Amino acid sequence: MTAQVPRGLAGVVVTETVLGDVRGREGFYHYREYSAVELAANRSFEDVWHLMLFGALPSAEESVAFAGRVAGLRALTDEVRAALPAIARASAASGPMAGLRTALSLVGAAEGFRPVYDLTADERRDDTLLAGAVVPTLLAALYRLGQGLEPVEPRADLGHAANYLYMLSGQEPAPAHARAVERYLISTIDHGFNASTFTGRVIASTGADVAACLVGGIAALSGPLHGGAPSRALDTLDAIGTPDRIQAWVRERVLAGDRIMGFGHPVYRTEDPRSRMLRDIATGFGGPLADFAVEVERQVEAILAELKPGRELHTNVEFYAGVVMEQCGLPRAMFTPTFAVARVVGWTANILEQAADSKIIRPAARYVGPPPPVPVPAA
């Protein structure tokens, strides 16, 4: 007899993990034993990457060595580089996430990735490091090719976030912008058993190679109900337009039962700590967009409290992520792909954890169709 579970597996514990957790009622989440927001404030992206894959924050010497190691993996092979123009043309209408899943699949094939089931722990980790290092290179190259520009080769002397921004624009970013994007990337490395992480772990449970697992995660993240929301949240600000339109615009949407992008979260019942951090970054930069976003947040929460009493709805990570990325010069088409630059590290950590367990994930479904068997009619 199969157990009855909530739709969407909401709240169902499917495994044990040492990688982190989300405590929604407290507005807190962590990577291993550390607050994710504190890590974003105090450590580099590479340091947190090391924590996720090796289980500990690096010493000063280890930090330099690890950053150098991943920087040395950023360049693409000639075979992959030669294929990128065709991938960029083919995915022009579908967007960068479609191009990324195709390009990363090609990387796995060109690099000879083998099933994780057949690899040692060190070999699996090597594949994940390579994949995580090349994702920003692939995304930046595909974006530039789509704009009619030549790709920019990665620089080993820049940190992960700064190099990503450099490859997108061809210009070394302002330190403040690089650090703001780095803090955003750190804050979105992992976030519990979300849809893309679970997808990657399901594929890893089959013993498939690292690229196959990550392509599944990318596909899940591309959905607008998961990672595809930062640009849509910013589109909400554009649709409202000016502060005097907030009340009418929001009330109309709430009363119609429409979702307001950038508000609400399936886990948090209080303020999303990532949103709080990103709000501080946005207001630190200042400017009309940040001021408008803060006012929209204030009025939306007040209207929701009035029209939907008893429901705790606050801004989620996408709302201020869009504002910060806009302030740092990232094109909107690259908002969700930038999310993938971070989340690929969380996926790889989960893939490694899942690969250590040889049990395949194989849930059941309850059949609710017409009662069988029914005689097959003659042709």
mmCIF file of C-alpha atoms in Angstrom:
data_model
loop_
_atom_site.group_PDB
_atom_site.id
_atom_site.type_symbol
_atom_site.label_atom_id
_atom_site.label_comp_id
_atom_site.label_asym_id
_atom_site.label_seq_id
_atom_site.Cartn_x
_atom_site.Cartn_y
_atom_site.Cartn_z
ATOM 1 C CA MET A 1 0.000 0.000 0.000
ATOM 2 C CA THR A 2 1.363 3.433 -0.940
ATOM 3 C CA ALA A 3 1.436 6.344 1.511
ATOM 4 C CA GLN A 4 -0.716 9.394 0.844
ATOM 5 C CA VAL A 5 1.355 12.567 0.520
ATOM 6 C CA PRO A 6 0.574 16.262 -0.078
ATOM 7 C CA ARG A 7 0.498 17.623 -3.598
ATOM 8 C CA GLY A 8 3.944 18.735 -4.701
ATOM 9 C CA LEU A 9 5.494 16.676 -1.854
ATOM 10 C CA ALA A 10 5.150 19.786 0.316
ATOM 11 C CA GLY A 11 6.877 19.183 3.633
ATOM 12 C CA VAL A 12 7.690 15.542 2.853
ATOM 13 C CA VAL A 13 11.152 14.523 4.060
ATOM 14 C CA VAL A 14 12.752 12.415 1.337
ATOM 15 C CA THR A 15 16.332 12.120 2.565
ATOM 16 C CA GLU A 16 18.882 13.356 5.080
ATOM 17 C CA THR A 17 21.482 15.996 4.227
ATOM 18 C CA VAL A 18 24.447 17.715 5.847
ATOM 19 C CA LEU A 19 24.482 20.552 3.309
ATOM 20 C CA GLY A 20 21.995 22.950 4.862
ATOM 21 C CA ASP A 21 18.390 23.694 5.705
ATOM 22 C CA VAL A 22 15.689 26.363 5.560
ATOM 23 C CA ARG A 23 13.766 27.249 8.721
ATOM 24 C CA GLY A 24 10.837 29.067 7.212
ATOM 25 C CA ARG A 25 9.058 30.160 10.382
ATOM 26 C CA GLU A 26 12.228 31.742 11.706
ATOM 27 C CA GLY A 27 13.293 33.400 8.453
ATOM 28 C CA PHE A 28 16.660 31.627 8.584
ATOM 29 C CA TYR A 29 18.655 29.297 6.364
ATOM 30 C CA HIS A 30 22.154 27.917 6.516
ATOM 31 C CA TYR A 31 24.916 26.170 4.590
ATOM 32 C CA ARG A 32 26.245 23.367 6.751
ATOM 33 C CA GLU A 33 26.653 24.968 10.202
ATOM 34 C CA TYR A 34 26.885 28.610 9.050
ATOM 35 C CA SER A 35 24.253 31.260 8.386
ATOM 36 C CA ALA A 36 24.128 31.729 4.619
ATOM 37 C CA VAL A 37 23.581 35.471 4.996
ATOM 38 C CA GLU A 38 26.574 35.799 7.315
ATOM 39 C CA LEU A 39 28.679 33.875 4.823
ATOM 40 C CA ALA A 40 27.571 36.277 2.088
ATOM 41 C CA ALA A 41 28.625 39.215 4.250
ATOM 42 C CA ASN A 42 32.001 37.872 5.288
ATOM 43 C CA ARG A 43 33.443 35.357 2.827
ATOM 44 C CA SER A 44 34.155 35.026 -0.888
ATOM 45 C CA PHE A 45 32.118 32.943 -3.296
ATOM 46 C CA GLU A 46 35.022 30.550 -3.690
ATOM 47 C CA ASP A 47 35.279 30.079 0.086
ATOM 48 C CA VAL A 48 31.613 29.091 0.300
ATOM 49 C CA TRP A 49 32.034 26.823 -2.719
ATOM 50 C CA HIS A 50 34.842 25.091 -0.817
ATOM 51 C CA LEU A 51 32.585 24.774 2.226
ATOM 52 C CA MET A 52 29.812 23.122 0.213
ATOM 53 C CA LEU A 53 32.063 20.610 -1.545
ATOM 54 C CA PHE A 54 34.647 19.830 1.141
ATOM 55 C CA GLY A 55 32.649 20.375 4.330
ATOM 56 C CA ALA A 56 34.753 23.177 5.832
ATOM 57 C CA LEU A 57 35.675 26.788 5.187
ATOM 58 C CA PRO A 58 39.218 27.028 3.815
ATOM 59 C CA SER A 59 42.203 28.474 5.634
ATOM 60 C CA ALA A 60 43.850 31.520 4.069
ATOM 61 C CA GLU A 61 46.257 29.304 2.145
ATOM 62 C CA GLU A 62 43.543 26.868 1.111
ATOM 63 C CA SER A 63 41.375 29.772 -0.048
ATOM 64 C CA VAL A 64 44.040 31.037 -2.442
ATOM 65 C CA ALA A 65 44.731 27.533 -3.728
ATOM 66 C CA PHE A 66 41.062 26.692 -4.279
ATOM 67 C CA ALA A 67 40.317 29.995 -6.027
ATOM 68 C CA GLY A 68 43.269 29.367 -8.312
ATOM 69 C CA ARG A 69 42.102 25.844 -8.983
ATOM 70 C CA VAL A 70 38.611 26.815 -10.141
ATOM 71 C CA ALA A 71 39.915 29.844 -12.067
ATOM 72 C CA GLY A 72 42.108 27.466 -14.044
ATOM 73 C CA LEU A 73 39.033 25.496 -15.122
ATOM 74 C CA ARG A 74 37.081 28.399 -16.654
ATOM 75 C CA ALA A 75 38.333 28.167 -20.231
ATOM 76 C CA LEU A 76 36.378 26.141 -22.771
ATOM 77 C CA THR A 77 37.765 23.438 -25.044
ATOM 78 C CA ASP A 78 38.117 24.218 -28.743
ATOM 79 C CA GLU A 79 35.267 21.798 -29.548
ATOM 80 C CA VAL A 80 32.836 23.549 -27.216
ATOM 81 C CA ARG A 81 33.941 27.047 -28.223
ATOM 82 C CA ALA A 82 33.444 26.233 -31.890
ATOM 83 C CA ALA A 83 29.868 25.050 -31.282
ATOM 84 C CA LEU A 84 28.715 28.076 -29.275
ATOM 85 C CA PRO A 85 27.753 30.325 -32.234
ATOM 86 C CA ALA A 86 25.339 27.678 -33.506
ATOM 87 C CA ILE A 87 23.915 27.139 -30.026
ATOM 88 C CA ALA A 88 23.455 30.901 -29.602
ATOM 89 C CA ARG A 89 21.611 31.157 -32.923
ATOM 90 C CA ALA A 90 19.418 28.145 -32.192
ATOM 91 C CA SER A 91 18.447 29.423 -28.731
ATOM 92 C CA ALA A 92 17.945 33.069 -29.754
ATOM 93 C CA ALA A 93 14.175 32.855 -29.325
ATOM 94 C CA SER A 94 14.246 30.574 -26.288
ATOM 95 C CA GLY A 95 16.783 32.463 -24.201
ATOM 96 C CA PRO A 96 20.084 31.872 -22.399
ATOM 97 C CA MET A 97 18.838 29.074 -20.142
ATOM 98 C CA ALA A 98 17.953 26.965 -23.182
ATOM 99 C CA GLY A 99 21.380 27.648 -24.605
ATOM 100 C CA LEU A 100 23.056 26.797 -21.306
ATOM 101 C CA ARG A 101 21.470 23.383 -20.963
ATOM 102 C CA THR A 102 22.575 22.513 -24.492
ATOM 103 C CA ALA A 103 26.088 23.900 -24.047
ATOM 104 C CA LEU A 104 26.658 22.243 -20.672
ATOM 105 C CA SER A 105 25.523 18.926 -22.080
ATOM 106 C CA LEU A 106 28.135 19.388 -24.789
ATOM 107 C CA VAL A 107 30.788 20.162 -22.162
ATOM 108 C CA GLY A 108 29.999 16.895 -20.410
ATOM 109 C CA ALA A 109 30.371 14.972 -23.655
ATOM 110 C CA ALA A 110 33.526 16.782 -24.768
ATOM 111 C CA GLU A 111 35.179 16.398 -21.362
ATOM 112 C CA GLY A 112 34.331 12.713 -21.223
ATOM 113 C CA PHE A 113 32.184 12.860 -18.089
ATOM 114 C CA ARG A 114 31.327 9.342 -16.971
ATOM 115 C CA PRO A 115 28.440 8.116 -14.789
ATOM 116 C CA VAL A 116 28.936 9.101 -11.164
ATOM 117 C CA TYR A 117 28.127 5.487 -10.313
ATOM 118 C CA ASP A 118 31.440 4.451 -11.890
ATOM 119 C CA LEU A 119 33.612 7.179 -10.345
ATOM 120 C CA THR A 120 35.517 7.618 -7.111
ATOM 121 C CA ALA A 121 34.537 10.464 -4.792
ATOM 122 C CA ASP A 122 37.519 12.527 -5.977
ATOM 123 C CA GLU A 123 36.683 11.947 -9.628
ATOM 124 C CA ARG A 124 33.088 13.034 -9.051
ATOM 125 C CA ARG A 125 34.287 16.184 -7.317
ATOM 126 C CA ASP A 126 36.654 16.976 -10.183
ATOM 127 C CA ASP A 127 33.752 16.832 -12.638
ATOM 128 C CA THR A 128 31.601 19.094 -10.473
ATOM 129 C CA LEU A 129 34.386 21.666 -10.137
ATOM 130 C CA LEU A 130 34.860 21.803 -13.883
ATOM 131 C CA ALA A 131 31.143 22.146 -14.509
ATOM 132 C CA GLY A 132 30.738 24.903 -11.919
ATOM 133 C CA ALA A 133 33.726 26.795 -13.310
ATOM 134 C CA VAL A 134 32.558 26.784 -16.947
ATOM 135 C CA VAL A 135 28.899 27.722 -16.415
ATOM 136 C CA PRO A 136 29.654 31.491 -16.182
ATOM 137 C CA THR A 137 31.913 31.227 -19.245
ATOM 138 C CA LEU A 138 29.185 29.500 -21.248
ATOM 139 C CA LEU A 139 26.503 31.976 -20.214
ATOM 140 C CA ALA A 140 28.588 35.056 -20.929
ATOM 141 C CA ALA A 141 29.721 33.709 -24.298
ATOM 142 C CA LEU A 142 26.192 32.773 -25.374
ATOM 143 C CA TYR A 143 24.861 36.173 -24.311
ATOM 144 C CA ARG A 144 27.533 38.082 -26.228
ATOM 145 C CA LEU A 145 27.148 35.938 -29.327
ATOM 146 C CA GLY A 146 23.416 36.623 -29.190
ATOM 147 C CA GLN A 147 24.212 40.350 -29.194
ATOM 148 C CA GLY A 148 26.492 40.017 -32.215
ATOM 149 C CA LEU A 149 29.640 40.339 -30.069
ATOM 150 C CA GLU A 150 32.657 38.108 -29.704
ATOM 151 C CA PRO A 151 32.973 36.146 -26.432
ATOM 152 C CA VAL A 152 35.423 37.449 -23.851
ATOM 153 C CA GLU A 153 37.964 34.994 -22.507
ATOM 154 C CA PRO A 154 37.942 34.446 -18.718
ATOM 155 C CA ARG A 155 40.574 36.056 -16.509
ATOM 156 C CA ALA A 156 42.212 33.961 -13.820
ATOM 157 C CA ASP A 157 43.171 37.060 -11.809
ATOM 158 C CA LEU A 158 39.536 37.989 -11.097
ATOM 159 C CA GLY A 159 37.228 36.415 -8.539
ATOM 160 C CA HIS A 160 34.297 34.303 -9.672
ATOM 161 C CA ALA A 161 31.709 37.108 -9.637
ATOM 162 C CA ALA A 162 34.010 39.804 -11.030
ATOM 163 C CA ASN A 163 35.143 37.513 -13.841
ATOM 164 C CA TYR A 164 31.530 36.733 -14.745
ATOM 165 C CA LEU A 165 30.665 40.426 -15.009
ATOM 166 C CA TYR A 166 33.858 41.035 -16.980
ATOM 167 C CA MET A 167 33.038 38.293 -19.482
ATOM 168 C CA LEU A 168 29.555 39.743 -19.990
ATOM 169 C CA SER A 169 30.589 43.342 -20.645
ATOM 170 C CA GLY A 170 34.236 43.139 -21.638
ATOM 171 C CA GLN A 171 35.052 45.667 -18.940
ATOM 172 C CA GLU A 172 36.355 45.036 -15.442
ATOM 173 C CA PRO A 173 33.457 45.776 -13.061
ATOM 174 C CA ALA A 174 33.493 48.330 -10.288
ATOM 175 C CA PRO A 175 34.514 46.603 -7.042
ATOM 176 C CA ALA A 176 31.221 47.561 -5.393
ATOM 177 C CA HIS A 177 29.235 45.980 -8.204
ATOM 178 C CA ALA A 178 31.348 42.831 -8.195
ATOM 179 C CA ARG A 179 30.944 42.467 -4.445
ATOM 180 C CA ALA A 180 27.172 43.061 -4.597
ATOM 181 C CA VAL A 181 26.752 40.369 -7.240
ATOM 182 C CA GLU A 182 29.079 38.070 -5.290
ATOM 183 C CA ARG A 183 26.928 38.453 -2.161
ATOM 184 C CA TYR A 184 23.830 37.681 -4.226
ATOM 185 C CA LEU A 185 25.513 34.607 -5.700
ATOM 186 C CA ILE A 186 26.553 33.336 -2.268
ATOM 187 C CA SER A 187 23.042 33.825 -0.911
ATOM 188 C CA THR A 188 21.519 31.702 -3.690
ATOM 189 C CA ILE A 189 23.970 28.763 -3.794
ATOM 190 C CA ASP A 190 21.545 26.474 -2.009
ATOM 191 C CA HIS A 191 18.093 26.684 -0.478
ATOM 192 C CA GLY A 192 16.804 23.377 0.772
ATOM 193 C CA PHE A 193 15.143 20.752 -1.399
ATOM 194 C CA ASN A 194 13.812 23.136 -4.014
ATOM 195 C CA ALA A 195 12.592 21.831 -7.372
ATOM 196 C CA SER A 196 15.894 22.116 -9.242
ATOM 197 C CA THR A 197 17.967 20.615 -6.425
ATOM 198 C CA PHE A 198 15.557 17.703 -6.098
ATOM 199 C CA THR A 199 15.637 17.199 -9.866
ATOM 200 C CA GLY A 200 19.421 17.037 -9.879
ATOM 201 C CA ARG A 201 19.420 14.554 -7.006
ATOM 202 C CA VAL A 202 16.851 12.313 -8.702
ATOM 203 C CA ILE A 203 19.067 12.120 -11.774
ATOM 204 C CA ALA A 204 22.166 11.558 -9.626
ATOM 205 C CA SER A 205 20.373 8.675 -7.920
ATOM 206 C CA THR A 206 20.300 6.891 -11.262
ATOM 207 C CA GLY A 207 24.102 7.065 -11.427
ATOM 208 C CA ALA A 208 24.118 9.400 -14.456
ATOM 209 C CA ASP A 209 27.035 11.743 -15.146
ATOM 210 C CA VAL A 210 27.408 15.184 -13.574
ATOM 211 C CA ALA A 211 26.445 17.066 -16.745
ATOM 212 C CA ALA A 212 23.199 15.085 -17.036
ATOM 213 C CA CYS A 213 22.319 15.902 -13.427
ATOM 214 C CA LEU A 214 23.039 19.598 -13.919
ATOM 215 C CA VAL A 215 21.111 19.868 -17.176
ATOM 216 C CA GLY A 216 18.057 18.595 -15.287
ATOM 217 C CA GLY A 217 18.594 21.222 -12.602
ATOM 218 C CA ILE A 218 18.929 23.948 -15.213
ATOM 219 C CA ALA A 219 15.690 22.857 -16.868
ATOM 220 C CA ALA A 220 13.829 23.058 -13.554
ATOM 221 C CA LEU A 221 15.356 26.426 -12.647
ATOM 222 C CA SER A 222 14.267 27.925 -15.967
ATOM 223 C CA GLY A 223 10.599 27.719 -14.980
ATOM 224 C CA PRO A 224 8.944 31.035 -13.994
ATOM 225 C CA LEU A 225 7.643 29.505 -10.749
ATOM 226 C CA HIS A 226 11.207 28.712 -9.696
ATOM 227 C CA GLY A 227 14.238 30.646 -10.956
ATOM 228 C CA GLY A 228 12.563 32.510 -13.771
ATOM 229 C CA ALA A 229 11.160 35.268 -11.563
ATOM 230 C CA PRO A 230 13.788 38.025 -10.929
ATOM 231 C CA SER A 231 13.189 39.823 -14.220
ATOM 232 C CA ARG A 232 9.436 39.345 -13.830
ATOM 233 C CA ALA A 233 9.571 41.027 -10.417
ATOM 234 C CA LEU A 234 11.317 43.987 -12.004
ATOM 235 C CA ASP A 235 8.706 43.963 -14.753
ATOM 236 C CA THR A 236 6.151 44.486 -11.967
ATOM 237 C CA LEU A 237 7.875 47.720 -10.976
ATOM 238 C CA ASP A 238 7.846 48.820 -14.599
ATOM 239 C CA ALA A 239 4.139 47.999 -14.917
ATOM 240 C CA ILE A 240 3.295 50.077 -11.837
ATOM 241 C CA GLY A 241 5.433 52.903 -13.141
ATOM 242 C CA THR A 242 5.089 55.619 -10.502
ATOM 243 C CA PRO A 243 4.334 55.758 -6.762
ATOM 244 C CA ASP A 244 0.882 57.267 -7.297
ATOM 245 C CA ARG A 245 -0.181 54.132 -9.240
ATOM 246 C CA ILE A 246 0.823 51.579 -6.594
ATOM 247 C CA GLN A 247 -2.482 51.456 -4.701
ATOM 248 C CA ALA A 248 -4.746 51.056 -7.712
ATOM 249 C CA TRP A 249 -2.465 48.603 -9.533
ATOM 250 C CA VAL A 250 -1.900 46.330 -6.534
ATOM 251 C CA ARG A 251 -5.507 46.349 -5.323
ATOM 252 C CA GLU A 252 -6.758 45.380 -8.756
ATOM 253 C CA ARG A 253 -4.350 42.427 -8.917
ATOM 254 C CA VAL A 254 -5.024 41.208 -5.392
ATOM 255 C CA LEU A 255 -8.800 41.393 -5.777
ATOM 256 C CA ALA A 256 -8.549 39.529 -9.083
ATOM 257 C CA GLY A 257 -6.562 36.772 -7.362
ATOM 258 C CA ASP A 258 -3.476 37.425 -9.488
ATOM 259 C CA ARG A 259 -0.004 36.639 -8.212
ATOM 260 C CA ILE A 260 2.302 39.602 -7.621
ATOM 261 C CA MET A 261 5.742 38.487 -8.732
ATOM 262 C CA GLY A 262 8.408 38.979 -6.085
ATOM 263 C CA PHE A 263 6.064 38.406 -3.142
ATOM 264 C CA GLY A 264 5.421 35.224 -1.189
ATOM 265 C CA HIS A 265 7.454 32.065 -0.712
ATOM 266 C CA PRO A 266 6.444 28.408 -0.302
ATOM 267 C CA VAL A 267 8.616 27.985 2.807
ATOM 268 C CA TYR A 268 9.071 31.332 4.548
ATOM 269 C CA ARG A 269 6.299 32.556 6.820
ATOM 270 C CA THR A 270 8.258 35.660 7.697
ATOM 271 C CA GLU A 271 10.610 37.933 5.786
ATOM 272 C CA ASP A 272 12.968 36.145 3.406
ATOM 273 C CA PRO A 273 16.468 36.773 4.834
ATOM 274 C CA ARG A 274 17.878 36.962 1.310
ATOM 275 C CA SER A 275 15.441 39.742 0.474
ATOM 276 C CA ARG A 276 16.461 41.647 3.606
ATOM 277 C CA MET A 277 20.133 41.421 2.648
ATOM 278 C CA LEU A 278 19.521 42.444 -0.952
ATOM 279 C CA ARG A 279 17.310 45.355 0.129
ATOM 280 C CA ASP A 280 20.223 46.683 2.167
ATOM 281 C CA ILE A 281 22.522 46.361 -0.855
ATOM 282 C CA ALA A 282 20.010 48.089 -3.133
ATOM 283 C CA THR A 283 19.376 50.969 -0.758
ATOM 284 C CA GLY A 284 23.133 51.250 -0.189
ATOM 285 C CA PHE A 285 23.533 51.989 -3.901
ATOM 286 C CA GLY A 286 20.531 54.314 -3.697
ATOM 287 C CA GLY A 287 18.745 55.903 -6.616
ATOM 288 C CA PRO A 288 15.158 56.136 -7.876
ATOM 289 C CA LEU A 289 14.771 52.417 -8.589
ATOM 290 C CA ALA A 290 15.738 51.395 -5.047
ATOM 291 C CA ASP A 291 13.506 54.060 -3.519
ATOM 292 C CA PHE A 292 10.577 52.988 -5.679
ATOM 293 C CA ALA A 293 11.097 49.311 -4.844
ATOM 294 C CA VAL A 294 11.063 50.048 -1.122
ATOM 295 C CA GLU A 295 7.839 52.029 -1.462
ATOM 296 C CA VAL A 296 6.198 49.304 -3.547
ATOM 297 C CA GLU A 297 7.178 46.735 -0.928
ATOM 298 C CA ARG A 298 5.723 48.862 1.882
ATOM 299 C CA GLN A 299 2.413 49.471 0.135
ATOM 300 C CA VAL A 300 2.005 45.931 -1.196
ATOM 301 C CA GLU A 301 2.482 44.453 2.278
ATOM 302 C CA ALA A 302 -0.010 46.952 3.736
ATOM 303 C CA ILE A 303 -2.610 46.174 1.054
ATOM 304 C CA LEU A 304 -2.133 42.419 1.454
ATOM 305 C CA ALA A 305 -2.516 42.744 5.223
ATOM 306 C CA GLU A 306 -5.786 44.615 4.653
ATOM 307 C CA LEU A 307 -7.261 42.436 1.909
ATOM 308 C CA LYS A 308 -5.763 39.070 2.944
ATOM 309 C CA PRO A 309 -5.675 39.262 6.738
ATOM 310 C CA GLY A 310 -3.831 36.455 8.468
ATOM 311 C CA ARG A 311 -1.586 35.718 5.508
ATOM 312 C CA GLU A 312 2.124 36.484 5.848
ATOM 313 C CA LEU A 313 3.282 37.675 2.433
ATOM 314 C CA HIS A 314 6.610 39.429 2.104
ATOM 315 C CA THR A 315 9.127 40.065 -0.628
ATOM 316 C CA ASN A 316 11.123 37.027 -1.682
ATOM 317 C CA VAL A 317 14.655 36.876 -3.042
ATOM 318 C CA GLU A 318 13.607 37.686 -6.603
ATOM 319 C CA PHE A 319 12.177 41.127 -5.794
ATOM 320 C CA TYR A 320 15.365 42.853 -4.672
ATOM 321 C CA ALA A 321 17.625 40.546 -6.661
ATOM 322 C CA GLY A 322 16.236 42.146 -9.795
ATOM 323 C CA VAL A 323 16.855 45.618 -8.404
ATOM 324 C CA VAL A 324 20.453 44.850 -7.419
ATOM 325 C CA MET A 325 21.284 43.187 -10.731
ATOM 326 C CA GLU A 326 19.808 46.140 -12.599
ATOM 327 C CA GLN A 327 21.905 48.525 -10.505
ATOM 328 C CA CYS A 328 25.027 46.487 -11.297
ATOM 329 C CA GLY A 329 24.415 46.655 -15.039
ATOM 330 C CA LEU A 330 23.294 43.087 -15.685
ATOM 331 C CA PRO A 331 20.865 42.765 -18.615
ATOM 332 C CA ARG A 332 17.478 41.400 -17.619
ATOM 333 C CA ALA A 333 17.832 38.447 -19.942
ATOM 334 C CA MET A 334 20.702 37.336 -17.705
ATOM 335 C CA PHE A 335 18.918 37.526 -14.337
ATOM 336 C CA THR A 336 17.843 33.877 -14.193
ATOM 337 C CA PRO A 337 21.104 32.682 -15.785
ATOM 338 C CA THR A 338 22.971 34.560 -13.049
ATOM 339 C CA PHE A 339 20.892 32.616 -10.530
ATOM 340 C CA ALA A 340 22.205 29.466 -12.251
ATOM 341 C CA VAL A 341 25.816 30.640 -11.842
ATOM 342 C CA ALA A 342 25.286 30.357 -8.096
ATOM 343 C CA ARG A 343 22.909 27.440 -7.852
ATOM 344 C CA VAL A 344 25.150 25.153 -9.922
ATOM 345 C CA VAL A 345 27.453 25.003 -6.877
ATOM 346 C CA GLY A 346 24.584 23.907 -4.629
ATOM 347 C CA TRP A 347 23.467 21.368 -7.203
ATOM 348 C CA THR A 348 26.936 19.871 -7.447
ATOM 349 C CA ALA A 349 27.194 19.546 -3.673
ATOM 350 C CA ASN A 350 23.841 17.757 -3.652
ATOM 351 C CA ILE A 351 24.895 15.542 -6.557
ATOM 352 C CA LEU A 352 27.990 14.461 -4.634
ATOM 353 C CA GLU A 353 25.927 13.740 -1.541
ATOM 354 C CA GLN A 354 23.350 11.768 -3.517
ATOM 355 C CA ALA A 355 25.991 9.851 -5.492
ATOM 356 C CA ALA A 356 27.351 8.471 -2.221
ATOM 357 C CA ASP A 357 23.996 6.687 -1.754
ATOM 358 C CA SER A 358 23.335 3.972 -4.332
ATOM 359 C CA LYS A 359 19.566 3.886 -3.739
ATOM 360 C CA ILE A 360 17.604 5.128 -6.757
ATOM 361 C CA ILE A 361 14.790 7.614 -6.078
ATOM 362 C CA ARG A 362 11.646 5.911 -7.337
ATOM 363 C CA PRO A 363 8.365 7.296 -5.912
ATOM 364 C CA ALA A 364 4.880 6.084 -6.809
ATOM 365 C CA ALA A 365 1.744 7.698 -8.242
ATOM 366 C CA ARG A 366 -1.901 6.917 -7.481
ATOM 367 C CA TYR A 367 -3.872 5.991 -10.581
ATOM 368 C CA VAL A 368 -7.192 7.897 -10.828
ATOM 369 C CA GLY A 369 -8.180 7.170 -14.470
ATOM 370 C CA PRO A 370 -10.953 4.908 -15.805
ATOM 371 C CA PRO A 371 -11.014 1.459 -14.137
ATOM 372 C CA PRO A 372 -9.011 -1.117 -16.092
ATOM 373 C CA PRO A 373 -9.019 -3.463 -17.811
ATOM 374 C CA VAL A 374 -11.312 -2.374 -20.619
ATOM 375 C CA PRO A 375 -11.432 -4.537 -23.771
ATOM 376 C CA VAL A 376 -9.422 -3.034 -26.617
ATOM 377 C CA PRO A 377 -11.801 -2.206 -29.479
ATOM 378 C CA ALA A 378 -11.160 -3.733 -32.861
ATOM 379 C CA ALA A 379 -9.439 -1.522 -35.373
#
